[in-house]
PDB file of C-alpha atoms in Angstrom:
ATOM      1  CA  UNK A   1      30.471  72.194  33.275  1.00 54.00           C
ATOM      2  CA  UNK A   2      32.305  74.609  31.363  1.00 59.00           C
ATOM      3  CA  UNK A   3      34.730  73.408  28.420  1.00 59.00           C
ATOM      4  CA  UNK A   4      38.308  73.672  28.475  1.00 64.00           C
ATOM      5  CA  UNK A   5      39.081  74.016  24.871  1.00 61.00           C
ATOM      6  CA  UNK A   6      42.594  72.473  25.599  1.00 72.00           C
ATOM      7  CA  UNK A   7      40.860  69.551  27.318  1.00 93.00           C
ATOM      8  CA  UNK A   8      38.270  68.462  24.899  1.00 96.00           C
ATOM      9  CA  UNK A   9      41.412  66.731  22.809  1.00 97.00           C
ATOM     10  CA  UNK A  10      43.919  65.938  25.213  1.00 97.00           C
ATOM     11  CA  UNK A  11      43.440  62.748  25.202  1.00 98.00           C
ATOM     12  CA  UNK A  12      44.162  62.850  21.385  1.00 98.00           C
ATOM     13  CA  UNK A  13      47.209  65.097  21.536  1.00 98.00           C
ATOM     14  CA  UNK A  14      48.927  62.581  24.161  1.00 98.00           C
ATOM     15  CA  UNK A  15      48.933  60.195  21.435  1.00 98.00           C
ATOM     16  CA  UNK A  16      52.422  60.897  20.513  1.00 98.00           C
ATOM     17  CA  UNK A  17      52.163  60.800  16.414  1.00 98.00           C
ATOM     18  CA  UNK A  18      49.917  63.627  16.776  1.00 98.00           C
ATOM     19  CA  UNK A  19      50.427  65.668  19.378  1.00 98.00           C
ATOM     20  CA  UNK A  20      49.420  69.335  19.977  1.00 98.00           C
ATOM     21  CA  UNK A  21      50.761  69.426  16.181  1.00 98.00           C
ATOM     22  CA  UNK A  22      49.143  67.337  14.636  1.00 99.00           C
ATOM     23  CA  UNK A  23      45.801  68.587  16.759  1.00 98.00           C
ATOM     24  CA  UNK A  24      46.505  72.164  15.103  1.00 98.00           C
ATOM     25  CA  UNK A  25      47.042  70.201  11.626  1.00 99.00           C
ATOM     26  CA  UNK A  26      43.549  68.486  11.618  1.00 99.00           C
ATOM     27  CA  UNK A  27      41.973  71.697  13.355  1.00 98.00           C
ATOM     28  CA  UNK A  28      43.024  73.478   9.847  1.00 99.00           C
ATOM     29  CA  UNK A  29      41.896  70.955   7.683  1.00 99.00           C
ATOM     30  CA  UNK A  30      38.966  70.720   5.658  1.00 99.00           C
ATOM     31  CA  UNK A  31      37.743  66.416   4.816  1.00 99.00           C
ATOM     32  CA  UNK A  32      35.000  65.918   1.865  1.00 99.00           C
ATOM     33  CA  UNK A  33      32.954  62.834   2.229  1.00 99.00           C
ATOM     34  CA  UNK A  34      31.117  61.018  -0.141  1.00 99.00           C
ATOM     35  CA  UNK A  35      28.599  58.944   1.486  1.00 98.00           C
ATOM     36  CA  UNK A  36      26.553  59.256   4.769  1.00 99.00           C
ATOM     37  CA  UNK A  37      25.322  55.417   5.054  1.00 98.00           C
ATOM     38  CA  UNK A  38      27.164  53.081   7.607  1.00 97.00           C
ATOM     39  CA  UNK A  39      30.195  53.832   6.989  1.00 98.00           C
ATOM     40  CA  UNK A  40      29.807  57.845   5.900  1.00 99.00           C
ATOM     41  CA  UNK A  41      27.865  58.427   9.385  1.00 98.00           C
ATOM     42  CA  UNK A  42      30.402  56.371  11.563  1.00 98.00           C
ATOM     43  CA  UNK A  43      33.310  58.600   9.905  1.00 99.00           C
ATOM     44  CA  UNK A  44      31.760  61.380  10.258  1.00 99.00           C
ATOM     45  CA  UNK A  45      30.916  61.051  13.930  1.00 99.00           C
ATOM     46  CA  UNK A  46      34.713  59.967  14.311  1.00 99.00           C
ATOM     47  CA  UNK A  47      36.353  62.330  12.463  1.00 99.00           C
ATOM     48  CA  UNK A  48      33.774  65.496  14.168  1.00 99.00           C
ATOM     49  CA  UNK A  49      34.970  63.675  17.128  1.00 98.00           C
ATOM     50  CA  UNK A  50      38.587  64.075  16.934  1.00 99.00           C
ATOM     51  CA  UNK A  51      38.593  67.889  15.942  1.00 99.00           C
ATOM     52  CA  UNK A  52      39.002  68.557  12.228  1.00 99.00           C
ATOM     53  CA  UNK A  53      38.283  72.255  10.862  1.00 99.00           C
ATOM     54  CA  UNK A  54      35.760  71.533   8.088  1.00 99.00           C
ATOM     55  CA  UNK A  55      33.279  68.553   6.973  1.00 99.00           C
ATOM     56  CA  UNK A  56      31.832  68.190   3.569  1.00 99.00           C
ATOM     57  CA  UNK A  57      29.195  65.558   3.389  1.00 99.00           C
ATOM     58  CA  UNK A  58      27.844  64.514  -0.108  1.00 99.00           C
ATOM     59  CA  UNK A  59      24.835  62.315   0.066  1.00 99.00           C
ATOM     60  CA  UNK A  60      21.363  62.642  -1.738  1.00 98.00           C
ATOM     61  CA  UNK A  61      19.425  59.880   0.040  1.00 98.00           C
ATOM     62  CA  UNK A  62      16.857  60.225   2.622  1.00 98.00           C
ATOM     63  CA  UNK A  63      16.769  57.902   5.586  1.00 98.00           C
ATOM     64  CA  UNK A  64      14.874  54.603   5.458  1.00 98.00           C
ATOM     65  CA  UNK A  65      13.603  52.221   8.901  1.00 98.00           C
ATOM     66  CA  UNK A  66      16.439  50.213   7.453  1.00 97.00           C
ATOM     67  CA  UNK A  67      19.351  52.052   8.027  1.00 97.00           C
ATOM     68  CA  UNK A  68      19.262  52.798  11.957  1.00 97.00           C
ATOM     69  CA  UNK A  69      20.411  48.966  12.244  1.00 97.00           C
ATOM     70  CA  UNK A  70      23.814  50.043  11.277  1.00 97.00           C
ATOM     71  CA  UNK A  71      24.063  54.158  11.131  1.00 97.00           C
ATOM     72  CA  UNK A  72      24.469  55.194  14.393  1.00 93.00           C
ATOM     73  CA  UNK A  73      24.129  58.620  13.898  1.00 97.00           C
ATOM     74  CA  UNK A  74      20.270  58.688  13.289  1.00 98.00           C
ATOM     75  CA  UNK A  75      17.413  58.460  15.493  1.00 97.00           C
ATOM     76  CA  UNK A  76      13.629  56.825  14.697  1.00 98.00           C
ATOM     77  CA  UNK A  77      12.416  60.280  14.412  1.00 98.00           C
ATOM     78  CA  UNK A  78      15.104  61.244  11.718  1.00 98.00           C
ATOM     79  CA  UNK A  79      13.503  58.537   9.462  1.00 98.00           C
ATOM     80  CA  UNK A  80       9.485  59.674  10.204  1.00 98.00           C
ATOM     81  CA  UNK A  81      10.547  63.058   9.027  1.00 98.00           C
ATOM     82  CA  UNK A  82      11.800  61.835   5.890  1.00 98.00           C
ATOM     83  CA  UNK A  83      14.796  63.967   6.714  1.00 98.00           C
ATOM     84  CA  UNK A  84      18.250  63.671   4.328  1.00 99.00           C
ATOM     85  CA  UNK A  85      20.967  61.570   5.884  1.00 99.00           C
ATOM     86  CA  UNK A  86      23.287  64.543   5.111  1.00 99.00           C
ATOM     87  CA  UNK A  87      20.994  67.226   6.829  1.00 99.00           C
ATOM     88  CA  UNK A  88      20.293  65.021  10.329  1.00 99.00           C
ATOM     89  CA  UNK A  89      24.217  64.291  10.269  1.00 99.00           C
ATOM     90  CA  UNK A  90      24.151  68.148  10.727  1.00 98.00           C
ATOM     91  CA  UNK A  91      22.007  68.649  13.321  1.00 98.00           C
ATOM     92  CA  UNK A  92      23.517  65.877  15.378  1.00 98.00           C
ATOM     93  CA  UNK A  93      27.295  66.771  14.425  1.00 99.00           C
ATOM     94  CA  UNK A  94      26.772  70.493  15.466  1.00 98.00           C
ATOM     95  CA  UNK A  95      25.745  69.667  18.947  1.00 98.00           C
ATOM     96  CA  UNK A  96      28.643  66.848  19.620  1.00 98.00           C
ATOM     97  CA  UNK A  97      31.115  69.743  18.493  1.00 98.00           C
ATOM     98  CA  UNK A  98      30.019  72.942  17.336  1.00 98.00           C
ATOM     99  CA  UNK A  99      33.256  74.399  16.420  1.00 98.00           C
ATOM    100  CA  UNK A 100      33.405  72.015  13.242  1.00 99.00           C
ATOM    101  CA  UNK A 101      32.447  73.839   9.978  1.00 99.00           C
ATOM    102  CA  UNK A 102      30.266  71.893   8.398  1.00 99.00           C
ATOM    103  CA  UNK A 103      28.492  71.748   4.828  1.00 99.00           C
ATOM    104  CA  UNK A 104      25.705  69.104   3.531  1.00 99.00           C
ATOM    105  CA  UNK A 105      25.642  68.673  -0.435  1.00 99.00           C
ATOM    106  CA  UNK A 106      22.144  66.837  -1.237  1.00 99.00           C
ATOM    107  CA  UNK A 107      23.519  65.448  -4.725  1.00 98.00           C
ATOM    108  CA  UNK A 108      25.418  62.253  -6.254  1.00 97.00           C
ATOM    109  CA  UNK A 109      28.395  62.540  -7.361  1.00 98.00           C
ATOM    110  CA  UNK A 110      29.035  62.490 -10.989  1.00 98.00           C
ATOM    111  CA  UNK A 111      31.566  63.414 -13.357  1.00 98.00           C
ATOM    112  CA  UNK A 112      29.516  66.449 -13.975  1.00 97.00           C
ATOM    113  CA  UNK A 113      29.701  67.893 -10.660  1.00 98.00           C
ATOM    114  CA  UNK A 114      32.844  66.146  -8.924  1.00 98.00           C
ATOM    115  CA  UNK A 115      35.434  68.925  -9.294  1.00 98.00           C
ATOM    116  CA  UNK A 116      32.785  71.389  -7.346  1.00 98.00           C
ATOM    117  CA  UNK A 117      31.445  68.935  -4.874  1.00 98.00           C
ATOM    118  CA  UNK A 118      35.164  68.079  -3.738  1.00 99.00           C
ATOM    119  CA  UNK A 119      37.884  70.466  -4.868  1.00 98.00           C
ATOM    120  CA  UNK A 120      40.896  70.344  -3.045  1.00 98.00           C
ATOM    121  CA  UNK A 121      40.308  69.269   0.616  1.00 99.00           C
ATOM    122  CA  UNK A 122      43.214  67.364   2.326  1.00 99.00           C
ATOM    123  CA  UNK A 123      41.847  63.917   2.175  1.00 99.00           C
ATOM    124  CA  UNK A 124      38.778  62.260   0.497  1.00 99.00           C
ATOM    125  CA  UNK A 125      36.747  59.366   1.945  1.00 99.00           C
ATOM    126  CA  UNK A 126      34.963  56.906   0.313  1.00 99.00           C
ATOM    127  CA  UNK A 127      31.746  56.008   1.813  1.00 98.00           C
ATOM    128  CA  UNK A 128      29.342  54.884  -1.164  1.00 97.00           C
ATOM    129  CA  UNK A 129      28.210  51.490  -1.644  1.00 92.00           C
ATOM    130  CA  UNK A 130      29.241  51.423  -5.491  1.00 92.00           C
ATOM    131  CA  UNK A 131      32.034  51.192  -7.769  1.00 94.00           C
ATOM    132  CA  UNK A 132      31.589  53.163 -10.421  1.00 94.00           C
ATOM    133  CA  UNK A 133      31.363  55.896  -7.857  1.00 97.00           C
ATOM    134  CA  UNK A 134      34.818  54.874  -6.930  1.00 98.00           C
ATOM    135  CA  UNK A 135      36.348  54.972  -9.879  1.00 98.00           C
ATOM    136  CA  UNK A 136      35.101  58.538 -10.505  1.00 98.00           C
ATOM    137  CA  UNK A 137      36.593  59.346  -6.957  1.00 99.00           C
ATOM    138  CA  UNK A 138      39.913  57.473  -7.478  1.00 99.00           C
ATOM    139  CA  UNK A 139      40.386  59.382 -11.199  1.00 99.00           C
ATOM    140  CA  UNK A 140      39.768  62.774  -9.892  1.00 99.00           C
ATOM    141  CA  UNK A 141      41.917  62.334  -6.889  1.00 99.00           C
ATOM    142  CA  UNK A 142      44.858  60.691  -8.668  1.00 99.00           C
ATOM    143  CA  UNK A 143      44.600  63.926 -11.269  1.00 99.00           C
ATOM    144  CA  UNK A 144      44.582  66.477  -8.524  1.00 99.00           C
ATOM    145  CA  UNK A 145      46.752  64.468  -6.387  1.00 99.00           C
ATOM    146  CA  UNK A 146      44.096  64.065  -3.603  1.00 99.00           C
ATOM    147  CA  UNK A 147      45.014  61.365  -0.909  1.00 99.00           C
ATOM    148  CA  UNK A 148      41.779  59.045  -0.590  1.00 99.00           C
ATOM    149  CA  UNK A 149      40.287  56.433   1.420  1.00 99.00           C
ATOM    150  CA  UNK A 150      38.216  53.834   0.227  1.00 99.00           C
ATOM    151  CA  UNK A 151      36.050  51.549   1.722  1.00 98.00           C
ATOM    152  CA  UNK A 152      33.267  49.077   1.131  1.00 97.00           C
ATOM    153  CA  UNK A 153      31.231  46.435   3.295  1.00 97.00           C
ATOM    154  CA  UNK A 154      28.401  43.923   2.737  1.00 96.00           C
ATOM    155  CA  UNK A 155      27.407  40.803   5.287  1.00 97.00           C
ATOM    156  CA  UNK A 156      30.111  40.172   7.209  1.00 98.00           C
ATOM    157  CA  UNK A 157      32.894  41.590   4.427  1.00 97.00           C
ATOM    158  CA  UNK A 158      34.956  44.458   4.617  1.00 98.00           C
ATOM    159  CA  UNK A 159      37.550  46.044   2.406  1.00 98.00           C
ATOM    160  CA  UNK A 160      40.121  49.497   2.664  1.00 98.00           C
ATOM    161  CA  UNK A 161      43.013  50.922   0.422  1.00 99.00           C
ATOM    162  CA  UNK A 162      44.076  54.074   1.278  1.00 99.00           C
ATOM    163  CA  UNK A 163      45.496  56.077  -1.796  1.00 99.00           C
ATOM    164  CA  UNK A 164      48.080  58.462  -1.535  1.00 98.00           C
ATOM    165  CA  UNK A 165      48.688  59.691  -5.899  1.00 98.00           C
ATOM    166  CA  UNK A 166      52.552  59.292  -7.009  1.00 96.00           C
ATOM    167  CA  UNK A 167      53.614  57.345  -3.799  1.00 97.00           C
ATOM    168  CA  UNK A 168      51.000  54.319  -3.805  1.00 98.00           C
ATOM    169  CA  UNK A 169      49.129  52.263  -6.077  1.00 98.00           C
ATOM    170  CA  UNK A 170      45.992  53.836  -6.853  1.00 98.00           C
ATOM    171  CA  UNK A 171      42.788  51.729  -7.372  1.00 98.00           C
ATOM    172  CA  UNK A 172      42.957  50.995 -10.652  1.00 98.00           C
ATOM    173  CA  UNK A 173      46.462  49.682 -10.264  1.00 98.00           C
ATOM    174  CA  UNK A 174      45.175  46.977  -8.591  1.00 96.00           C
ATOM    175  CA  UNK A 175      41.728  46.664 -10.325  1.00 94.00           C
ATOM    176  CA  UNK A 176      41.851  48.224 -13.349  1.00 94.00           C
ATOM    177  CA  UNK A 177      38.253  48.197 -14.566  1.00 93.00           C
ATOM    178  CA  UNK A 178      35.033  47.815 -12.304  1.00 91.00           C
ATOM    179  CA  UNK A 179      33.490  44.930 -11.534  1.00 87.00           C
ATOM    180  CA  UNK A 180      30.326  43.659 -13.953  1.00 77.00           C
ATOM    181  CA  UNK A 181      27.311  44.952 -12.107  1.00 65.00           C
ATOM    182  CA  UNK A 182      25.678  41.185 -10.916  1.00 55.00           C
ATOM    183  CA  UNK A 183      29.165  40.024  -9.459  1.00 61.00           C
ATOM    184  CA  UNK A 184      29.075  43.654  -7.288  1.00 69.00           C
ATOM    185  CA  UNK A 185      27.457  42.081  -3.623  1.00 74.00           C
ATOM    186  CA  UNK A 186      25.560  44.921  -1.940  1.00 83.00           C
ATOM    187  CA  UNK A 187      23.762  44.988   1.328  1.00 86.00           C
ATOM    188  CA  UNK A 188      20.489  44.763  -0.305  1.00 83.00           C
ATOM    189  CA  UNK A 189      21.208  41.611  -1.797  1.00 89.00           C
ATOM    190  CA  UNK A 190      22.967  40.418   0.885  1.00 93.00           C
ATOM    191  CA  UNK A 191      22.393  42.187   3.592  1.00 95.00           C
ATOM    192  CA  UNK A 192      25.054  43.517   6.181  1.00 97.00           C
ATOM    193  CA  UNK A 193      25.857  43.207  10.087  1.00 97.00           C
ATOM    194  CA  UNK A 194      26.620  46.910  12.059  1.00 97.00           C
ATOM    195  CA  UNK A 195      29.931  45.651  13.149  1.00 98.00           C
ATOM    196  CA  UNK A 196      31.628  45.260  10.035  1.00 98.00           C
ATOM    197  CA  UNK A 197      30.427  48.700   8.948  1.00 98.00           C
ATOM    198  CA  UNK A 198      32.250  50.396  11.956  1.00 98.00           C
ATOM    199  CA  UNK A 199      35.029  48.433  11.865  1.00 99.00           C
ATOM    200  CA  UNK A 200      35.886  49.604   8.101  1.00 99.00           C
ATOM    201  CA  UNK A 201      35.231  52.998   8.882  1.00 99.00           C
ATOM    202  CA  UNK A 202      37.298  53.189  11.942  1.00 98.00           C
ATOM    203  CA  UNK A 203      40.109  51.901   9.958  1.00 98.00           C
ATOM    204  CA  UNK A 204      39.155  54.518   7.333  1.00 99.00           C
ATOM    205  CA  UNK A 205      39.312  57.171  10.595  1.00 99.00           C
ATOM    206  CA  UNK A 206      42.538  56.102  11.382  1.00 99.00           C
ATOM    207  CA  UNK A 207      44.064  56.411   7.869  1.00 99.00           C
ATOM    208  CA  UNK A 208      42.681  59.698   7.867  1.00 99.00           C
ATOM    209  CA  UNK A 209      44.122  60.930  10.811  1.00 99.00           C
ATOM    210  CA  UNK A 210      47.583  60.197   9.568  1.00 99.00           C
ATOM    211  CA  UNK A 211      47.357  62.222   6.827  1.00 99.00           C
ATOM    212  CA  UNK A 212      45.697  64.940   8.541  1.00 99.00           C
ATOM    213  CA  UNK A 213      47.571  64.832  11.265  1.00 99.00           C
ATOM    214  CA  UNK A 214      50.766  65.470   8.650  1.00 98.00           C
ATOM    215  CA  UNK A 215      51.878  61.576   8.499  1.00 98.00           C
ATOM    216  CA  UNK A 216      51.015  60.581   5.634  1.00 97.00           C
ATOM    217  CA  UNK A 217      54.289  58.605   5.545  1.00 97.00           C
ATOM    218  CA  UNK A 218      52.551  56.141   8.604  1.00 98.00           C
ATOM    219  CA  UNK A 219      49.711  55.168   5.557  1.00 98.00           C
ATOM    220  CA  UNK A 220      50.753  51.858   4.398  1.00 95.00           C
ATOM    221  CA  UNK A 221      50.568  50.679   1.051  1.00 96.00           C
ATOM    222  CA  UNK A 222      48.358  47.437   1.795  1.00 97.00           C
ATOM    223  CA  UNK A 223      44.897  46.173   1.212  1.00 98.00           C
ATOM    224  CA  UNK A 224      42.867  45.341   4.112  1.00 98.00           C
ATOM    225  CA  UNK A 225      40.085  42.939   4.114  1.00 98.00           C
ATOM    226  CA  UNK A 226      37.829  41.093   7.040  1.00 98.00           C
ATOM    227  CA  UNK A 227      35.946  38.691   7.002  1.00 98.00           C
ATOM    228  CA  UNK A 228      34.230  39.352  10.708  1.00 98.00           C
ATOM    229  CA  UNK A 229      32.100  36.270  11.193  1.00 98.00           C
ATOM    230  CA  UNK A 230      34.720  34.040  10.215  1.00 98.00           C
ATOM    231  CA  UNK A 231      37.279  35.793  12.282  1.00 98.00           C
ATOM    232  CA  UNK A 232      40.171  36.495   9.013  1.00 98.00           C
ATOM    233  CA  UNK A 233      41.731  39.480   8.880  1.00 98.00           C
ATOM    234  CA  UNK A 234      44.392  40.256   6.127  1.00 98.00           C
ATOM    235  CA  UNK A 235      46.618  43.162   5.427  1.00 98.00           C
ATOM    236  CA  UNK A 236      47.890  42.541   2.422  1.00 97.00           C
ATOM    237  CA  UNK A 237      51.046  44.465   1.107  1.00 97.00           C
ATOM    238  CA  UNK A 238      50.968  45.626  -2.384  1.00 96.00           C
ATOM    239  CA  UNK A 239      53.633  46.179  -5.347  1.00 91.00           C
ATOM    240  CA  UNK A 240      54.611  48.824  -6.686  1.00 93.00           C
ATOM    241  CA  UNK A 241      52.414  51.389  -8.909  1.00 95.00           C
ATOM    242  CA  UNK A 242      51.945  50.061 -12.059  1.00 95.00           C
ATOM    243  CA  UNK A 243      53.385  52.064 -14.727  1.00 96.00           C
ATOM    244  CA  UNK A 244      50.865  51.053 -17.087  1.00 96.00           C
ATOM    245  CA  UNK A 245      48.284  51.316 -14.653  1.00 98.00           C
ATOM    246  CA  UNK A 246      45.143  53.546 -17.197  1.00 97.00           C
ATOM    247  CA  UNK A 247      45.169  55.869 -14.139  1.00 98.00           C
ATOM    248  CA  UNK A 248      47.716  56.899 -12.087  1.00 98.00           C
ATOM    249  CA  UNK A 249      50.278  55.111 -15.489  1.00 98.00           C
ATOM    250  CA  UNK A 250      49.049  56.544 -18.559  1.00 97.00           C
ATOM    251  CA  UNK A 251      46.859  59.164 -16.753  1.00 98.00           C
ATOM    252  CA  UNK A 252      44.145  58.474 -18.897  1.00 97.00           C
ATOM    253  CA  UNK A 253      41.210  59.628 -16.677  1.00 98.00           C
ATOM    254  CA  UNK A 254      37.992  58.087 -18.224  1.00 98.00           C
ATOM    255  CA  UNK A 255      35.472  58.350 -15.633  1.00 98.00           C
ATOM    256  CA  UNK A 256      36.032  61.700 -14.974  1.00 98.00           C
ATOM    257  CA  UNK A 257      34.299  61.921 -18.963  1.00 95.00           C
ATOM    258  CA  UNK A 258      31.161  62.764 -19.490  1.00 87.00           C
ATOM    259  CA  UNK A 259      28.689  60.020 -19.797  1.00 75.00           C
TER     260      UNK A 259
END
């Protein structure tokens, strides 16, 4: 069957927020994301998905048996070529819509490399399973006035704040240094459940849409967090931006330092 290209998203434009507008706005637009696990692959499919001009995917791991319990982008053979997450989240992307500009970066983000990894897309998602990452993502962003996305999930546990700089509290605002490494829970310690991966990241997608979609006014200043097995969800609305706040306050921007 031959594609209409007016039909592929009309489903999508008849959602009245974004409409054949906001279609055009996320056709122009160009996303970094930094992460291609269970919640990078799940955006990334969404987000391909929905139409948006250019991907950036920054991710240095190769796939392990592991991950295709949760990252529904990859496929058994994926993980007994030892390919990179980021490269097979090519291939796959490019035939579920090949009009999608798309760009894997096999490193890790650092403060070394950040401002050429993301430069100045229109939104920035947060896909790593780490917090020092985020911190280095939620400086740079707040100094270049970047809106970003984060998320993070581990067993049943899920968390999102979505960060637009000088309208919302940014990260540190809230949590002004990192958490000490043994209190961080990560999925190999212990372990995680697909759902609560896709969940996070389609509430990441959605976020992302608004802003690309030229709504950022629709992002709410709130912190989300689910606990899936026990059935709690919480949207929790947040203060104002801390004037003192090291980051987006005092714009002191130490992770973006050398180490």
């Amino acid at each position: 069957m031959r594609e209409s290209p007016s039909e592929r998203f009309s489903r999508q434009e008849l959602f009245a927020p974004i409409g054949p507008e906001g279609q055009r706005r996320i056709a122009a637009a160009r996303v970094v994301l930094i992460g291609c696990g269970a919640l990078g692959s799940t955006l990334a499919n969404a987000l391909v998905r929905a139409g948006v001009g250019e991907l950036e995917i920054v991710d240095d791991d190769r796939l392990e048996w592991s991950n295709l319990q949760r990252q529904t982008l990859f496929e058994e053979e994926h993980v007994r070529q030892g390919r990179f997450k980021a490269e097979a989240a090519l291939d796959v992307l490019g035939r579920i819509n090949p009009t999608v500009r798309l760009a894997a970066r096999l490193e890790r983000l650092n403060a070394g490399n950040v401002e050429n990894l993301i430069g100045k897309p229109q939104v920035v998602l947060d896909a790593t399973d780490n917090f020092r990452t985020r911190y280095l993502i939620n400086d740079y962003c707040v100094r270049e006035g970047l809106p970003w996305i984060y998320g993070g999930c581990a067993a049943a546990y899920g968390t999102s704040l979505s960060v637009i700089p000088e309208r919302t509290p940014c990260l540190r605002c809230l949590f002004p240094e990192p958490p000490a490494g043994d209190t961080e829970l990560t999925c190999h310690q212990v372990g995680i459940i697909g759902p609560i991966a896709h969940l996070v990241a389609s509430i990441q997608g959605a976020e992302a849409l608004k802003i690309l979609s030229g709504h950022p006014e629709a992002v709410r200043p709130r912190l989300v967090t689910v606990d899936l097995w026990n059935d709690q969800f919480l949207s929790l609305p947040l203060a104002e931006r801390d004037p003192q706040c090291p980051c987006c306050g005092r714009r002191d921007f130490v992770f973006l330092e050398p180490a």
